[in-house]
Amino acid sequence: MKYKLIIILLLVILSCKNNRENNIISVNRNEIEPNDSFEYSQFIDTSTSINAGFQSDEDIDYYQIKPTNASVMNLTVYANKLDINLTLMSSSNSNVININTKDIENYRGFIELKDFMFYDDTYFLKLSSDKEGKYDLRFEFKNDYFPSNEIEPNNDINAANIINYPNELVYGYFLYNDFDIDENIKPYIKNSDITDIDFYEIRNDTDINTSINIILEYSKDIDMILFDENYNYIKKGINRLNTSFKAGSKYYIALVCFGNKSIIERYTLHYEFN
């Protein structure tokens, strides 16, 4: 019996040590009212679970996110019987992610955003609903390195996100928003029923003429359209493109997701030299 207790104690100690090393020790808290403005936003600096709720259909909840010694966040929102508007914005007040659960395809009562990279020191989470009700939040912070994240808005070619080097993985989501379709891409899309368009830019800064594979890992078929540095159409594919890539040239990649609902399923995009 004594040895069993010693083994259990060792397992508990090792578990606690691993959690500390990964910076995912979770603290249970309640929402602190009032938190209905930037000024009174509830401060989040460590991995935390929060029990919260909307007091009325006009209640807005703000959370200020500034993790200590962490660069990556997993965010989960649970609201089984509640539709929620979610906006994640940077300290410079620019919106990073906008989600309305009414616009999510096959919404099952929760939103999960994984491996969000912090590019600014502080972010703000804004939540609202059209009725009162309860919801739960979970913030999980980690120090691990993860691939780059899509930065919204990148719906037109002039706002394309840059993929910095071959085999750099980029995580993104197709989130439904009203936006004007880029004139450069209009002739090459089959209809106007579009969930999202994400533009990316890649460069061949070497002195080598080569060829590349552009690969989108996703469960659905997504149109991939390639343009040159002068916005001229090159070619089109589904989830994968192969093309030549001359030294010193620049390409734009457009990912076109058709539909009228957000898809809370993360995609991975990268390109590789042949």
Short mmCIF file of C-alpha atoms in Angstrom, two decimals:
data_model
loop_
_atom_site.label_atom_id
_atom_site.label_comp_id
_atom_site.label_asym_id
_atom_site.label_seq_id
_atom_site.Cartn_x
_atom_site.Cartn_y
_atom_site.Cartn_z
CA MET A 1 0.00 0.00 0.00
CA LYS A 2 2.86 2.37 0.90
CA TYR A 3 4.46 1.83 -2.51
CA LYS A 4 1.17 2.50 -4.30
CA LEU A 5 0.85 5.83 -2.48
CA ILE A 6 4.41 6.76 -3.43
CA ILE A 7 3.74 5.94 -7.10
CA ILE A 8 0.52 8.01 -7.10
CA LEU A 9 2.33 10.92 -5.48
CA LEU A 10 5.11 10.77 -8.11
CA LEU A 11 2.56 10.75 -10.92
CA VAL A 12 0.82 13.82 -9.48
CA ILE A 13 4.13 15.66 -9.14
CA LEU A 14 5.15 14.81 -12.72
CA SER A 15 1.76 15.90 -14.01
CA CYS A 16 2.00 19.24 -12.23
CA LYS A 17 5.56 19.72 -13.53
CA ASN A 18 4.51 19.05 -17.13
CA ASN A 19 1.59 21.45 -16.85
CA ARG A 20 3.87 24.19 -15.52
CA GLU A 21 6.37 23.61 -18.29
CA ASN A 22 3.64 23.92 -20.92
CA ASN A 23 2.08 26.91 -19.18
CA ILE A 24 -1.41 25.38 -19.20
CA ILE A 25 -2.31 25.37 -15.52
CA SER A 26 -5.94 26.44 -15.52
CA VAL A 27 -7.56 28.71 -12.93
CA ASN A 28 -11.35 28.65 -12.52
CA ARG A 29 -12.88 32.11 -12.20
CA ASN A 30 -16.19 33.89 -12.45
CA GLU A 31 -16.84 36.81 -14.73
CA ILE A 32 -16.21 40.13 -12.98
CA GLU A 33 -18.88 42.74 -13.71
CA PRO A 34 -18.91 45.43 -14.93
CA ASN A 35 -16.80 44.47 -17.94
CA ASP A 36 -18.82 46.23 -20.61
CA SER A 37 -16.06 48.47 -22.03
CA PHE A 38 -12.36 48.46 -22.85
CA GLU A 39 -11.71 50.43 -19.67
CA TYR A 40 -13.35 47.80 -17.45
CA SER A 41 -12.40 44.70 -19.44
CA GLN A 42 -11.61 41.64 -17.33
CA PHE A 43 -7.87 40.97 -17.32
CA ILE A 44 -6.64 37.55 -18.47
CA ASP A 45 -2.93 36.80 -18.02
CA THR A 46 -2.82 33.06 -17.37
CA SER A 47 -4.62 29.92 -18.53
CA THR A 48 -8.13 30.36 -17.18
CA SER A 49 -11.66 28.96 -17.28
CA ILE A 50 -14.41 31.55 -16.73
CA ASN A 51 -18.07 31.07 -15.87
CA ALA A 52 -19.89 34.05 -17.38
CA GLY A 53 -23.19 35.26 -18.75
CA PHE A 54 -25.11 38.06 -20.42
CA GLN A 55 -27.39 39.92 -18.02
CA SER A 56 -29.59 41.19 -20.86
CA ASP A 57 -29.71 41.36 -24.65
CA GLU A 58 -27.75 44.64 -24.43
CA ASP A 59 -24.94 43.28 -22.25
CA ILE A 60 -21.45 43.33 -23.81
CA ASP A 61 -18.51 41.56 -22.18
CA TYR A 62 -14.87 42.54 -22.74
CA TYR A 63 -11.77 40.57 -21.81
CA GLN A 64 -8.23 41.95 -22.01
CA ILE A 65 -5.81 39.19 -22.97
CA LYS A 66 -2.16 39.68 -22.05
CA PRO A 67 -0.51 36.36 -21.21
CA THR A 68 2.64 36.19 -19.12
CA ASN A 69 5.50 34.41 -20.87
CA ALA A 70 3.33 32.89 -23.61
CA SER A 71 3.00 33.41 -27.34
CA VAL A 72 0.19 31.03 -28.35
CA MET A 73 -3.46 30.81 -27.26
CA ASN A 74 -6.23 28.26 -27.58
CA LEU A 75 -9.63 29.91 -27.06
CA THR A 76 -12.85 27.97 -26.52
CA VAL A 77 -16.34 29.43 -26.01
CA TYR A 78 -19.14 27.14 -24.78
CA ALA A 79 -22.73 28.38 -25.13
CA ASN A 80 -25.12 25.50 -25.79
CA LYS A 81 -28.35 27.51 -25.97
CA LEU A 82 -26.99 30.91 -26.90
CA ASP A 83 -26.00 32.62 -30.13
CA ILE A 84 -22.93 34.81 -29.66
CA ASN A 85 -21.17 37.55 -31.57
CA LEU A 86 -17.40 37.27 -31.04
CA THR A 87 -14.75 39.81 -32.00
CA LEU A 88 -11.07 39.39 -31.25
CA MET A 89 -9.12 42.62 -31.76
CA SER A 90 -5.56 43.77 -31.25
CA SER A 91 -4.45 46.58 -28.95
CA SER A 92 -4.28 48.82 -32.01
CA ASN A 93 -8.08 48.37 -32.23
CA SER A 94 -8.00 46.44 -35.50
CA ASN A 95 -10.29 43.42 -35.72
CA VAL A 96 -8.51 40.11 -36.07
CA ILE A 97 -11.46 37.71 -36.05
CA ASN A 98 -15.22 38.33 -36.30
CA ILE A 99 -17.63 35.44 -35.74
CA ASN A 100 -21.40 35.29 -35.38
CA THR A 101 -22.51 31.81 -34.31
CA LYS A 102 -25.67 32.19 -36.43
CA ASP A 103 -23.37 32.15 -39.46
CA ILE A 104 -21.43 29.01 -38.48
CA GLU A 105 -22.01 25.87 -40.53
CA ASN A 106 -23.22 22.99 -38.32
CA TYR A 107 -22.86 25.05 -35.12
CA ARG A 108 -22.90 22.73 -32.08
CA GLY A 109 -22.76 25.20 -29.21
CA PHE A 110 -19.06 25.92 -29.03
CA ILE A 111 -16.31 27.83 -30.85
CA GLU A 112 -12.75 26.57 -30.75
CA LEU A 113 -9.85 28.63 -32.12
CA LYS A 114 -6.55 26.79 -31.86
CA ASP A 115 -2.94 27.98 -31.79
CA PHE A 116 -3.58 31.70 -32.16
CA MET A 117 -0.23 33.50 -32.33
CA PHE A 118 0.22 36.78 -30.46
CA TYR A 119 1.68 39.44 -32.75
CA ASP A 120 0.82 42.30 -30.38
CA ASP A 121 1.28 42.43 -26.60
CA THR A 122 -2.42 42.75 -25.83
CA TYR A 123 -5.68 41.61 -27.42
CA PHE A 124 -9.30 42.25 -26.51
CA LEU A 125 -12.15 39.77 -26.76
CA LYS A 126 -15.63 41.26 -27.18
CA LEU A 127 -18.71 39.07 -26.70
CA SER A 128 -22.40 39.91 -27.07
CA SER A 129 -25.72 38.15 -27.67
CA ASP A 130 -29.31 38.94 -28.58
CA LYS A 131 -30.60 37.46 -25.31
CA GLU A 132 -29.49 36.83 -21.76
CA GLY A 133 -27.88 33.54 -20.85
CA LYS A 134 -24.78 31.79 -19.58
CA TYR A 135 -21.56 30.85 -21.37
CA ASP A 136 -18.13 29.50 -20.44
CA LEU A 137 -14.72 30.57 -21.67
CA ARG A 138 -11.43 28.71 -21.65
CA PHE A 139 -8.12 30.45 -22.33
CA GLU A 140 -5.12 28.16 -22.70
CA PHE A 141 -1.68 29.74 -23.16
CA LYS A 142 1.51 28.02 -24.31
CA ASN A 143 5.10 28.93 -25.05
CA ASP A 144 5.55 26.46 -27.88
CA TYR A 145 6.33 27.59 -31.41
CA PHE A 146 3.48 27.12 -33.82
CA PRO A 147 2.96 28.00 -37.48
CA SER A 148 1.89 31.48 -38.55
CA ASN A 149 -1.73 32.56 -38.41
CA GLU A 150 -3.85 34.20 -41.05
CA ILE A 151 -4.34 37.89 -40.31
CA GLU A 152 -7.77 39.23 -41.27
CA PRO A 153 -8.87 41.08 -43.27
CA ASN A 154 -7.11 39.56 -46.27
CA ASN A 155 -10.07 39.48 -48.65
CA ASP A 156 -8.39 41.41 -51.47
CA ILE A 157 -5.07 41.15 -53.23
CA ASN A 158 -3.67 44.36 -51.72
CA ALA A 159 -4.18 42.96 -48.20
CA ALA A 160 -2.56 39.60 -48.91
CA ASN A 161 -0.79 37.92 -46.00
CA ILE A 162 2.87 37.14 -46.70
CA ILE A 163 4.17 33.57 -46.49
CA ASN A 164 7.77 34.27 -45.59
CA TYR A 165 9.58 31.16 -46.75
CA PRO A 166 9.04 27.67 -48.26
CA ASN A 167 7.40 25.12 -45.95
CA GLU A 168 6.22 27.82 -43.52
CA LEU A 169 2.82 26.56 -42.34
CA VAL A 170 -0.02 29.07 -42.16
CA TYR A 171 -3.18 28.35 -40.17
CA GLY A 172 -6.44 30.00 -41.20
CA TYR A 173 -10.24 29.88 -41.11
CA PHE A 174 -12.95 30.58 -43.66
CA LEU A 175 -15.19 33.04 -41.79
CA TYR A 176 -18.31 34.51 -43.34
CA ASN A 177 -18.30 38.30 -43.73
CA ASP A 178 -19.80 40.83 -46.08
CA PHE A 179 -17.06 42.20 -48.31
CA ASP A 180 -16.56 43.52 -51.83
CA ILE A 181 -15.05 40.92 -54.13
CA ASP A 182 -11.67 41.96 -55.51
CA GLU A 183 -12.01 43.05 -59.15
CA ASN A 184 -8.92 41.05 -60.13
CA ILE A 185 -10.55 37.77 -59.13
CA LYS A 186 -14.16 38.32 -60.27
CA PRO A 187 -13.71 36.83 -63.77
CA TYR A 188 -12.35 33.59 -62.30
CA ILE A 189 -14.96 32.67 -59.69
CA LYS A 190 -18.08 30.76 -60.60
CA ASN A 191 -20.66 32.62 -58.48
CA SER A 192 -21.08 35.31 -55.85
CA ASP A 193 -22.16 32.93 -53.06
CA ILE A 194 -18.87 33.16 -51.18
CA THR A 195 -18.04 32.50 -47.54
CA ASP A 196 -14.54 33.94 -47.63
CA ILE A 197 -11.58 34.75 -49.86
CA ASP A 198 -8.09 34.64 -48.35
CA PHE A 199 -5.14 36.12 -50.26
CA TYR A 200 -1.49 35.21 -49.69
CA GLU A 201 1.74 36.49 -51.22
CA ILE A 202 4.89 34.47 -51.89
CA ARG A 203 8.25 35.56 -53.31
CA ASN A 204 11.19 33.80 -54.92
CA ASP A 205 14.04 35.89 -53.54
CA THR A 206 16.65 33.46 -54.81
CA ASP A 207 18.56 33.63 -58.11
CA ILE A 208 17.25 30.19 -59.10
CA ASN A 209 14.47 29.42 -61.56
CA THR A 210 12.49 26.59 -60.03
CA SER A 211 9.02 25.10 -59.65
CA ILE A 212 6.83 24.84 -56.57
CA ASN A 213 3.88 22.96 -55.12
CA ILE A 214 1.26 25.03 -53.27
CA ILE A 215 -0.69 22.83 -50.88
CA LEU A 216 -3.89 23.50 -48.92
CA GLU A 217 -4.74 20.87 -46.33
CA TYR A 218 -8.49 20.97 -45.76
CA SER A 219 -11.47 18.61 -45.69
CA LYS A 220 -13.43 20.52 -48.34
CA ASP A 221 -12.65 21.42 -51.96
CA ILE A 222 -11.40 25.00 -52.12
CA ASP A 223 -10.64 26.91 -55.33
CA MET A 224 -7.01 28.05 -55.43
CA ILE A 225 -6.26 30.82 -57.96
CA LEU A 226 -2.76 32.05 -58.80
CA PHE A 227 -1.83 35.56 -60.00
CA ASP A 228 1.52 37.11 -60.90
CA GLU A 229 2.96 40.27 -59.35
CA ASN A 230 0.99 42.40 -61.85
CA TYR A 231 -2.28 40.70 -60.84
CA ASN A 232 -2.46 38.72 -64.09
CA TYR A 233 -4.20 35.35 -63.87
CA ILE A 234 -1.87 32.34 -64.18
CA LYS A 235 -3.80 29.19 -63.31
CA LYS A 236 -6.37 27.55 -61.06
CA GLY A 237 -6.63 24.34 -59.03
CA ILE A 238 -8.44 22.61 -56.19
CA ASN A 239 -6.47 22.51 -52.92
CA ARG A 240 -3.18 22.13 -54.82
CA LEU A 241 -1.23 23.95 -57.53
CA ASN A 242 2.03 23.20 -59.31
CA THR A 243 3.76 26.04 -61.14
CA SER A 244 7.10 27.37 -62.29
CA PHE A 245 8.62 30.08 -60.10
CA LYS A 246 11.23 32.32 -61.72
CA ALA A 247 14.01 33.96 -59.73
CA GLY A 248 12.96 37.31 -58.28
CA SER A 249 9.27 36.82 -59.05
CA LYS A 250 6.23 37.25 -56.81
CA TYR A 251 2.90 35.41 -56.83
CA TYR A 252 -0.47 35.94 -55.18
CA ILE A 253 -2.56 32.97 -54.06
CA ALA A 254 -6.33 33.32 -53.59
CA LEU A 255 -8.25 30.71 -51.59
CA VAL A 256 -11.96 30.88 -52.43
CA CYS A 257 -14.47 29.15 -50.15
CA PHE A 258 -18.01 29.01 -51.55
CA GLY A 259 -21.13 29.08 -49.37
CA ASN A 260 -22.84 31.42 -46.92
CA LYS A 261 -21.67 30.05 -43.55
CA SER A 262 -18.48 30.31 -41.51
CA ILE A 263 -16.57 27.05 -41.16
CA ILE A 264 -14.86 26.69 -37.78
CA GLU A 265 -12.37 24.18 -39.10
CA ARG A 266 -8.76 25.25 -39.43
CA TYR A 267 -6.89 24.92 -42.71
CA THR A 268 -3.14 24.68 -43.29
CA LEU A 269 -1.43 26.32 -46.26
CA HIS A 270 2.21 26.08 -47.38
CA TYR A 271 4.34 25.88 -50.50
CA GLU A 272 7.42 23.83 -51.26
CA PHE A 273 10.19 23.97 -53.83
CA ASN A 274 10.57 20.98 -56.15
#
